[in-house]
Coordinates of C-alpha atoms and ligand atoms in Angstrom, one line a residue:
Chain A
X1 CA 0.0 0.0 0.0
X2 CA 2.9 2.3 0.9
X3 CA 4.6 1.6 -2.4
X4 CA 1.3 2.2 -4.2
X5 CA 0.8 5.5 -2.5
X6 CA 4.2 6.7 -3.4
X7 CA 3.8 5.5 -7.0
X8 CA 0.5 7.1 -7.3
X9 CA 1.8 10.4 -6.1
X10 CA 4.8 10.3 -8.4
X11 CA 2.6 9.4 -11.4
X12 CA 0.2 12.2 -10.7
X13 CA 3.1 14.6 -10.7
X14 CA 4.7 13.3 -13.8
X15 CA 1.4 13.4 -15.6
X16 CA 0.8 17.0 -14.6
X17 CA 4.3 18.0 -15.5
X18 CA 4.0 16.4 -18.9
X19 CA 0.6 17.8 -19.5
X20 CA 2.1 21.3 -19.2
X21 CA 5.3 20.7 -21.1
X22 CA 4.5 18.4 -23.9
X23 CA 2.3 21.1 -25.2
X24 CA 5.5 23.2 -25.3
X25 CA 4.4 25.0 -28.3
X26 CA 1.3 26.3 -26.7
X27 CA 3.3 27.3 -23.7
X28 CA 5.8 29.1 -25.9
X29 CA 3.0 31.1 -27.6
X30 CA 1.6 31.9 -24.2
X31 CA 5.0 33.1 -23.0
X32 CA 5.2 35.4 -26.0
X33 CA 1.9 36.9 -25.2
X34 CA 2.8 37.3 -21.6
X35 CA 5.9 39.1 -22.7
X36 CA 3.8 41.6 -24.4
X37 CA 2.1 42.1 -21.1
X38 CA -1.2 40.6 -22.2
X39 CA -3.2 40.2 -19.1
X40 CA -5.4 37.4 -20.4
X41 CA -2.3 35.4 -21.3
X42 CA -0.9 36.0 -17.9
X43 CA -4.1 34.7 -16.4
X44 CA -4.0 31.6 -18.5
X45 CA -0.4 30.9 -17.5
X46 CA -1.3 31.5 -13.9
X47 CA -4.1 28.9 -14.2
X48 CA -1.6 26.4 -15.5
X49 CA 0.8 26.6 -12.7
X50 CA -1.0 28.1 -9.7
X51 CA -1.8 24.9 -8.0
X52 CA 1.7 23.5 -8.2
X53 CA 3.2 26.7 -7.0
X54 CA 0.6 27.2 -4.3
X55 CA 1.0 23.6 -3.0
X56 CA 4.8 24.0 -2.8
X57 CA 4.4 27.2 -0.9
X58 CA 1.8 25.9 1.4
X59 CA 3.8 22.8 2.4
X60 CA 6.8 25.0 3.0
X61 CA 4.9 27.5 5.1
X62 CA 2.2 25.4 6.7
X63 CA 0.2 28.6 6.6
X64 CA -2.5 29.8 4.2
X65 CA -1.5 33.4 4.5
X66 CA 2.2 32.8 3.8
X67 CA 1.4 30.5 1.0
X68 CA -0.7 33.1 -0.6
X69 CA 2.0 35.8 -0.2
X70 CA 4.6 33.5 -1.6
X71 CA 2.5 32.5 -4.6
X72 CA 1.8 36.2 -5.3
X73 CA 5.5 37.0 -5.2
X74 CA 6.3 34.0 -7.4
X75 CA 3.9 35.0 -10.1
X76 CA 4.7 38.6 -10.1
X77 CA 8.3 37.6 -10.4
X78 CA 7.5 35.2 -13.2
X79 CA 5.8 37.9 -15.3
X80 CA 8.5 40.5 -14.5
X81 CA 11.3 38.1 -15.5
X82 CA 9.6 36.4 -18.3
X83 CA 11.9 38.1 -20.8
X84 CA 14.8 36.3 -19.3
X85 CA 13.3 32.9 -19.9
X86 CA 15.5 31.6 -22.7
X87 CA 13.7 28.4 -23.4
X88 CA 16.7 26.2 -22.6
X89 CA 14.7 24.4 -19.9
X90 CA 11.0 23.5 -19.7
X91 CA 9.0 26.6 -18.8
X92 CA 7.4 24.7 -15.9
X93 CA 10.8 24.0 -14.4
X94 CA 11.7 27.7 -14.8
X95 CA 8.5 28.7 -12.9
X96 CA 9.1 26.2 -10.1
X97 CA 12.7 27.3 -9.9
X98 CA 11.6 30.9 -9.2
X99 CA 9.1 29.6 -6.7
X100 CA 11.6 27.5 -4.9
X101 CA 14.0 30.4 -4.9
X102 CA 11.4 32.7 -3.3
X103 CA 10.4 30.1 -0.7
X104 CA 14.0 29.6 0.4
X105 CA 14.7 33.3 0.6
X106 CA 11.5 33.8 2.5
X107 CA 12.3 31.3 5.2
X108 CA 16.1 31.4 5.3
X109 CA 16.2 34.2 7.9
X110 CA 13.9 32.4 10.2
X111 CA 15.3 30.2 12.9
X112 CA 13.0 27.9 14.9
X113 CA 14.2 26.8 18.2
X114 CA 14.1 23.0 18.6
X115 CA 12.8 23.1 22.1
X116 CA 9.9 25.2 20.9
X117 CA 8.9 22.7 18.3
X118 CA 9.2 19.8 20.7
X119 CA 6.9 21.7 23.0
X120 CA 4.4 22.5 20.3
X121 CA 4.3 18.8 19.4
X122 CA 3.6 17.7 22.9
X123 CA 0.8 20.3 23.1
X124 CA -0.6 18.9 20.0
X125 CA -0.6 15.4 21.4
X126 CA -2.5 16.6 24.5
X127 CA -5.1 18.3 22.4
X128 CA -5.5 15.3 20.1
X129 CA -6.3 13.1 23.1
X130 CA -8.9 15.5 24.2
X131 CA -10.4 15.9 20.7
X132 CA -10.5 12.3 19.8
X133 CA -11.9 12.6 16.3
X134 CA -13.2 9.7 14.3
X135 CA -11.0 9.7 11.3
X136 CA -7.9 7.9 12.3
X137 CA -5.8 7.9 9.2
X138 CA -4.6 11.5 9.2
X139 CA -3.9 11.8 12.9
X140 CA -0.2 12.0 12.3
X141 CA -0.5 14.7 9.6
X142 CA -0.7 17.7 12.0
X143 CA 2.4 16.4 13.8
X144 CA 4.2 15.9 10.5
X145 CA 3.2 19.4 9.4
X146 CA 4.6 20.9 12.5
X147 CA 7.8 19.0 12.3
X148 CA 8.3 19.8 8.6
X149 CA 7.9 23.4 9.5
X150 CA 10.8 23.1 11.9
X151 CA 13.3 22.0 9.3
X152 CA 15.8 24.5 7.9
X153 CA 14.6 26.0 4.7
X154 CA 17.1 24.2 2.4
X155 CA 16.3 20.6 3.1
X156 CA 12.7 21.3 4.1
X157 CA 12.3 22.4 0.4
X158 CA 13.8 19.1 -0.7
X159 CA 11.5 17.1 1.5
X160 CA 8.5 19.0 0.3
X161 CA 9.4 18.6 -3.3
X162 CA 10.4 14.9 -3.1
X163 CA 8.2 13.3 -0.5
X164 CA 5.1 15.5 -0.7
X165 CA 5.1 16.9 -4.2
X166 CA 6.6 13.8 -5.8
X167 CA 9.4 15.4 -7.9
X168 CA 12.4 13.3 -8.8
X169 CA 15.9 14.1 -7.5
X170 CA 16.8 15.0 -11.1
X171 CA 14.1 17.6 -11.2
X172 CA 14.9 18.9 -7.8
X173 CA 18.5 19.3 -8.7
X174 CA 17.6 21.4 -11.6
X175 CA 15.1 23.5 -9.6
X176 CA 17.5 24.2 -6.8
X177 CA 20.7 24.4 -8.8
X178 CA 22.3 21.6 -6.8
X179 CA 23.5 18.1 -7.7
X180 CA 21.4 15.0 -7.5
X181 CA 23.7 13.7 -4.9
X182 CA 23.1 16.8 -2.7
X183 CA 19.4 16.4 -3.2
X184 CA 19.5 12.8 -2.0
X185 CA 21.7 13.5 1.0
X186 CA 19.6 16.5 2.0
X187 CA 16.5 14.4 1.8
X188 CA 18.1 11.9 4.0
X189 CA 18.9 14.6 6.5
X190 CA 15.4 15.9 6.5
X191 CA 13.8 12.6 7.0
X192 CA 16.3 11.8 9.8
X193 CA 15.4 15.0 11.6
X194 CA 11.7 14.4 11.2
X195 CA 12.1 11.0 12.7
X196 CA 13.7 12.5 15.7
X197 CA 10.7 14.8 16.2
X198 CA 8.1 12.2 15.5
X199 CA 9.5 9.2 17.3
X200 CA 7.8 10.0 20.7
X201 CA 4.4 9.9 19.0
X202 CA 4.9 6.8 17.0
X203 CA 3.3 4.5 19.5
X204 CA 0.3 6.8 19.7
X205 CA 0.1 6.9 16.0
X206 CA 0.3 3.1 15.7
X207 CA -2.4 2.6 18.3
X208 CA -4.6 4.9 16.3
X209 CA -3.9 3.6 12.9
Chain B
X1 CA 25.1 -6.6 8.5
X2 CA 25.9 -3.4 10.5
X3 CA 22.9 -1.5 11.7
X4 CA 24.5 1.8 10.8
X5 CA 24.8 0.8 7.1
X6 CA 21.3 -0.5 7.1
X7 CA 19.8 2.7 8.6
X8 CA 21.8 4.8 6.3
X9 CA 20.4 3.1 3.2
X10 CA 16.8 2.6 4.5
X11 CA 15.5 5.1 2.0
X12 CA 16.9 3.2 -0.9
X13 CA 15.6 0.0 0.5
X14 CA 12.1 1.5 0.8
X15 CA 12.2 2.6 -2.7
X16 CA 13.6 -0.7 -3.9
X17 CA 16.7 0.8 -5.3
X18 CA 19.1 -1.7 -3.9
X19 CA 20.4 -4.7 -5.8
X20 CA 18.3 -7.8 -5.4
X21 CA 20.8 -9.5 -3.1
X22 CA 21.1 -6.5 -0.9
X23 CA 17.4 -6.0 -0.8
X24 CA 17.1 -9.6 0.5
X25 CA 19.8 -9.1 3.1
X26 CA 18.2 -5.9 4.2
X27 CA 14.9 -7.6 4.6
X28 CA 16.4 -10.4 6.7
X29 CA 18.2 -7.9 8.9
X30 CA 15.1 -5.8 9.4
X31 CA 13.1 -8.7 10.5
X32 CA 15.7 -9.7 13.0
X33 CA 16.8 -6.4 14.4
X34 CA 14.2 -4.5 16.4
X35 CA 16.2 -1.2 16.2
X36 CA 16.4 -1.1 12.5
X37 CA 12.9 -2.4 12.2
X38 CA 11.6 0.5 14.3
X39 CA 13.6 2.9 12.1
X40 CA 12.0 1.5 9.0
X41 CA 8.6 1.8 10.5
X42 CA 9.1 5.5 11.3
X43 CA 10.5 6.2 7.9
X44 CA 7.6 4.4 6.3
X45 CA 5.2 6.3 8.3
X46 CA 6.8 9.6 7.4
X47 CA 7.0 8.8 3.7
X48 CA 3.5 7.6 3.5
X49 CA 2.0 10.5 5.4
X50 CA 3.9 12.9 3.3
X51 CA 2.9 11.4 0.0
X52 CA -0.8 11.5 1.0
X53 CA -1.3 15.1 2.1
X54 CA -4.4 16.6 0.5
X55 CA -3.9 19.0 -2.3
X56 CA -4.6 22.6 -1.4
X57 CA -6.2 25.1 -3.7
X58 CA -5.2 28.7 -4.2
X59 CA -8.1 31.0 -3.5
X60 CA -9.8 32.9 -6.3
X61 CA -8.9 36.2 -4.8
X62 CA -5.2 35.5 -5.3
X63 CA -5.3 36.4 -9.0
X64 CA -6.8 39.8 -8.1
X65 CA -4.0 40.5 -5.8
X66 CA -1.4 39.5 -8.4
X67 CA -3.2 41.5 -11.0
X68 CA -3.2 44.6 -8.7
X69 CA 0.5 44.3 -8.1
X70 CA 1.2 43.9 -11.8
X71 CA -0.8 47.0 -12.6
X72 CA 1.8 49.0 -10.7
X73 CA 4.7 47.8 -12.9
X74 CA 2.7 47.3 -16.1
X75 CA 4.9 49.2 -18.5
X76 CA 6.8 46.5 -20.2
X77 CA 10.1 45.9 -18.5
X78 CA 12.3 46.3 -21.6
X79 CA 10.7 49.6 -22.5
X80 CA 11.2 50.8 -19.0
X81 CA 14.8 49.8 -18.9
X82 CA 15.7 51.1 -22.3
X83 CA 14.1 54.5 -21.6
X84 CA 15.8 54.8 -18.3
X85 CA 19.2 53.7 -19.8
X86 CA 18.9 56.2 -22.6
X87 CA 18.1 59.0 -20.2
X88 CA 20.8 58.1 -17.7
X89 CA 23.4 57.7 -20.4
X90 CA 22.8 61.1 -21.5
X91 CA 22.9 62.5 -18.0
X92 CA 25.9 60.6 -17.0
X93 CA 27.9 61.0 -20.2
X94 CA 29.8 64.1 -19.2
X95 CA 30.1 63.3 -15.5
X96 CA 31.2 59.7 -15.5
X97 CA 33.9 58.0 -17.2
X98 CA 33.2 54.4 -16.5
X99 CA 36.0 52.1 -17.6
X100 CA 34.7 49.9 -20.4
X101 CA 35.2 46.6 -18.6
X102 CA 33.0 47.8 -15.7
X103 CA 30.3 48.5 -18.1
X104 CA 30.7 45.1 -19.8
X105 CA 30.8 43.2 -16.6
X106 CA 28.4 44.7 -14.3
X107 CA 26.1 45.6 -17.1
X108 CA 24.3 48.7 -17.9
X109 CA 21.9 48.0 -15.1
X110 CA 24.6 48.6 -12.5
X111 CA 25.2 52.0 -14.0
X112 CA 21.5 52.5 -13.8
X113 CA 21.4 51.9 -10.1
X114 CA 24.4 54.1 -9.5
X115 CA 22.8 56.7 -11.8
X116 CA 19.6 56.6 -9.9
X117 CA 21.5 57.1 -6.6
X118 CA 23.4 60.0 -8.0
X119 CA 20.5 61.4 -9.8
X120 CA 18.6 61.6 -6.6
X121 CA 21.2 62.9 -4.4
X122 CA 24.4 64.0 -5.9
X123 CA 23.5 66.1 -8.8
X124 CA 21.1 68.4 -7.0
X125 CA 23.4 69.1 -4.2
X126 CA 26.3 69.6 -6.5
X127 CA 24.4 72.3 -8.4
X128 CA 23.4 74.0 -5.2
X129 CA 26.9 74.2 -4.0
X130 CA 28.2 75.4 -7.3
X131 CA 25.9 78.4 -7.0
X132 CA 27.7 79.7 -3.9
X133 CA 30.8 81.8 -3.6
X134 CA 33.8 79.5 -3.2
X135 CA 37.5 79.8 -3.1
X136 CA 39.7 77.8 -5.4
X137 CA 40.8 75.6 -2.5
X138 CA 37.2 74.8 -1.5
X139 CA 36.3 74.0 -5.1
X140 CA 39.3 71.7 -5.4
X141 CA 38.3 69.9 -2.2
X142 CA 34.7 69.7 -3.4
X143 CA 35.8 68.2 -6.7
X144 CA 38.0 65.6 -5.0
X145 CA 35.2 64.7 -2.6
X146 CA 32.7 64.4 -5.4
X147 CA 35.0 62.2 -7.4
X148 CA 35.8 59.9 -4.4
X149 CA 32.1 59.8 -3.5
X150 CA 31.2 58.7 -7.0
X151 CA 33.8 56.1 -6.8
X152 CA 32.6 54.9 -3.4
X153 CA 29.0 54.7 -4.5
X154 CA 30.0 52.9 -7.6
X155 CA 32.1 50.3 -5.8
X156 CA 29.5 49.8 -3.1
X157 CA 26.8 49.3 -5.7
X158 CA 28.8 46.7 -7.5
X159 CA 29.5 44.9 -4.3
X160 CA 25.9 44.9 -3.3
X161 CA 24.8 43.8 -6.7
X162 CA 27.0 40.8 -6.4
X163 CA 25.5 39.9 -3.0
X164 CA 21.9 40.6 -3.8
X165 CA 22.1 38.5 -6.9
X166 CA 23.8 35.6 -5.2
X167 CA 21.0 33.1 -4.7
X168 CA 21.2 29.5 -3.5
X169 CA 24.3 29.8 -1.7
X170 CA 26.0 26.5 -1.6
X171 CA 28.2 25.5 1.2
X172 CA 31.3 25.4 -1.0
X173 CA 30.4 28.8 -2.2
X174 CA 30.7 30.5 1.2
X175 CA 34.0 32.3 0.7
X176 CA 33.2 35.9 1.3
X177 CA 36.7 37.1 2.0
X178 CA 36.8 39.2 -1.1
X179 CA 33.6 40.9 -0.3
X180 CA 34.7 41.5 3.3
X181 CA 38.0 43.0 2.2
X182 CA 36.3 45.3 -0.2
X183 CA 33.8 46.3 2.4
X184 CA 36.6 47.1 4.9
X185 CA 38.3 49.3 2.3
X186 CA 35.1 51.1 1.5
X187 CA 34.5 51.7 5.2
X188 CA 37.8 53.5 5.4
X189 CA 36.8 55.6 2.4
X190 CA 33.4 56.3 4.0
X191 CA 35.1 57.7 7.1
X192 CA 37.1 60.1 4.9
X193 CA 34.1 61.1 2.9
X194 CA 31.9 61.8 5.9
X195 CA 34.4 64.3 7.1
X196 CA 34.7 66.0 3.8
X197 CA 31.0 66.0 3.1
X198 CA 30.1 67.6 6.4
X199 CA 32.6 70.4 5.7
X200 CA 31.1 71.0 2.3
X201 CA 27.6 70.7 3.7
X202 CA 26.4 67.9 1.5
X203 CA 24.0 66.6 4.0
X204 CA 22.0 64.4 1.7
X205 CA 25.0 62.7 0.2
X206 CA 26.5 62.3 3.6
X207 CA 23.4 60.5 4.7
X208 CA 23.6 58.2 1.8
X209 CA 27.2 57.5 2.5
X210 CA 26.2 56.6 6.1
X211 CA 23.4 54.3 5.0
X212 CA 25.7 52.4 2.8
X213 CA 28.3 52.4 5.6
X214 CA 25.9 50.4 7.8
X215 CA 25.5 47.7 5.2
X216 CA 29.2 47.7 4.5
X217 CA 29.8 47.2 8.2
X218 CA 27.5 44.1 8.2
X219 CA 29.4 42.7 5.2
X220 CA 32.8 43.4 6.7
X221 CA 31.7 41.6 9.9
X222 CA 30.3 38.4 8.3
X223 CA 31.3 35.3 10.2
X224 CA 32.5 32.6 7.9
X225 CA 30.5 29.9 9.6
X226 CA 27.1 31.6 9.6
X227 CA 27.5 33.2 6.2
X228 CA 24.4 32.1 4.6
X229 CA 22.0 33.5 7.2
X230 CA 24.1 36.6 7.6
X231 CA 24.2 37.2 3.9
X232 CA 20.4 37.0 4.0
X233 CA 20.4 39.6 6.7
X234 CA 22.6 41.9 4.7
X235 CA 20.4 41.3 1.7
X236 CA 17.3 42.2 3.7
X237 CA 19.1 45.3 5.0
X238 CA 19.8 46.3 1.4
X239 CA 16.2 45.6 0.5
X240 CA 14.7 47.5 3.4
X241 CA 16.7 50.6 2.7
X242 CA 15.7 50.4 -0.9
X243 CA 19.3 50.9 -1.6
X244 CA 19.2 48.9 -4.8
X245 CA 16.3 49.7 -6.9
X246 CA 15.6 46.1 -7.4
X247 CA 13.2 46.8 -10.2
X248 CA 16.2 47.3 -12.4
X249 CA 17.9 44.1 -11.4
X250 CA 15.6 41.6 -12.9
X251 CA 17.7 40.9 -15.8
X252 CA 21.0 40.5 -14.2
X253 CA 22.6 37.2 -14.3
X254 CA 23.4 36.1 -10.8
X255 CA 26.5 34.0 -11.4
X256 CA 27.9 36.5 -13.9
X257 CA 27.4 39.3 -11.6
X258 CA 29.0 37.8 -8.6
X259 CA 32.0 36.9 -10.7
X260 CA 32.2 40.4 -12.1
X261 CA 32.0 41.9 -8.6
X262 CA 34.8 39.7 -7.6
X263 CA 36.9 40.6 -10.6
X264 CA 36.4 44.3 -10.3
X265 CA 37.0 44.6 -6.7
Ligands
ZN301 ZN1 20.0 -3.3 12.9

C-alpha cells in the first residue's frame, strides 16, 4: 500500500508536468503573449501553474497566509522576469525554480528553536487526546506538518518537493541548482530530523492507525 | 550486517533501489533487528503520510492580488529599462567615465542603479553648492570629494549587486573574504568622505554614504560559519533601505554578476 501510495503520487506529478510541457508550443506562444504584457495570457499561465506553486508554498509555510503571499510573489516575479526565460529548460521548471527560490529566501532568515517545536508537538498530542476525532488515518498529519515546518529551509524544500510533491531528484537538482547527490543526501537529512521529532508519537500513531 | 549501514540506506531499501541480493539481506536484517525495524517503521510512516497530504487550492482572490501588483509595474520591462538607460546615459555621459570593462561586466543596469542614486542625491546638491561663492581651494576639495564619493558609490553598488544576486548559496560557495575585504576598504573611504561631506555641507549625500556604511559594516563583519544566514540579513538590509532599486535588477545574471563583482574589486 505504501509503495502504491508513493507511486500514485509520483505518477500524478509526472502526468501534470507532462501535460504542461508536452504542449511546449502552446506554452511558448503563451509566453510570447505574456511578454507583451497581455493580461489574459498571464491569467492563462497563472491557471496552468498556480496549483503546483501554491502547494509547494503551502507545504513550506504550513500557513494559508504565507502560501498566498509567496504565490503572489512568485507569479509577479514570473511575469516580470519572463523576458529572461530563454527556453533552454521547460517553462514549468523555470516557474518552479523561481518559486523554490522565493520560498527559500523567504524562510532562510527564520530560525526555529528545537525546544519550541518539541513543546508544540507535545501540546498537539495533549489536544489530540482531548479531541478524539473519528478519522484515524490522518492523525499523524498535523504532527508531521509541525515537524516539517521546523526543518531548515534548504532541506525542508527538498523534503516538500520529493516526499510531498513527488518530484524526482533529477528535477529537484535542476530547480534548486544543486547536484542530484546533494538532493539525495539532504532528503536523508530531512527525514532523519523528522524521525527525531516524531519518534515520541509513533506509539500513539500506531495505536490509532 | 551493520545497523549503521542499514539505517543509512533505508530510503533506498524502501524505494527498492538496492540490488536484489542487498534487498534480500536488508529484509532479513530488518526482520531480526528491532532497532532497524523501528527505524524502518518510522520512515515508512513519514513517507506515507507525506505522500498523501491533501492538495490545497489557491483561493480565487489571489489572482486579483497578483493583477493589482502587476498594474503597478505594467509598463513592459524592456521599455522601462531602455528608456531609463537612454536617459541616464545622457545625464551621465559628461560626468562619469566608466571604464569599459566595468560596463561590460556589471552591465548597464549597474550603472543605472548608480545613476539613480546620484540622480537623486548628488546632482542636485552639486548644483546648489556650485551656486555659492567659493575659493579655489574649496572648489578643489569639493571636486576631490565628489570624485571619491562617486567612486565609493559605484564600488558599493557593484559589491551589493553581487551579493543581492547571489542566490542559492551552496556551502562550498561561502567564501566571502573578497567581499569582506572590499567592504573594509570602502568603510575607510566612508570615514574620509563623511568628514569631507560635512565640511562641504552635502548633508543628503553624507546621509547616503552613512546608510551604505551600515550595510558595508555588516558585510565586513560576516562570520565565515554563519555566512548564509548573515548574507540574507545583509540582503534584507539592502532591501529595506531600498538601496538597490531592485526593479532594475531583474535581468542581471546572478553568477555572472558575482564573478564580475569579484573581478572588479
Ligand atoms: Zn539493525
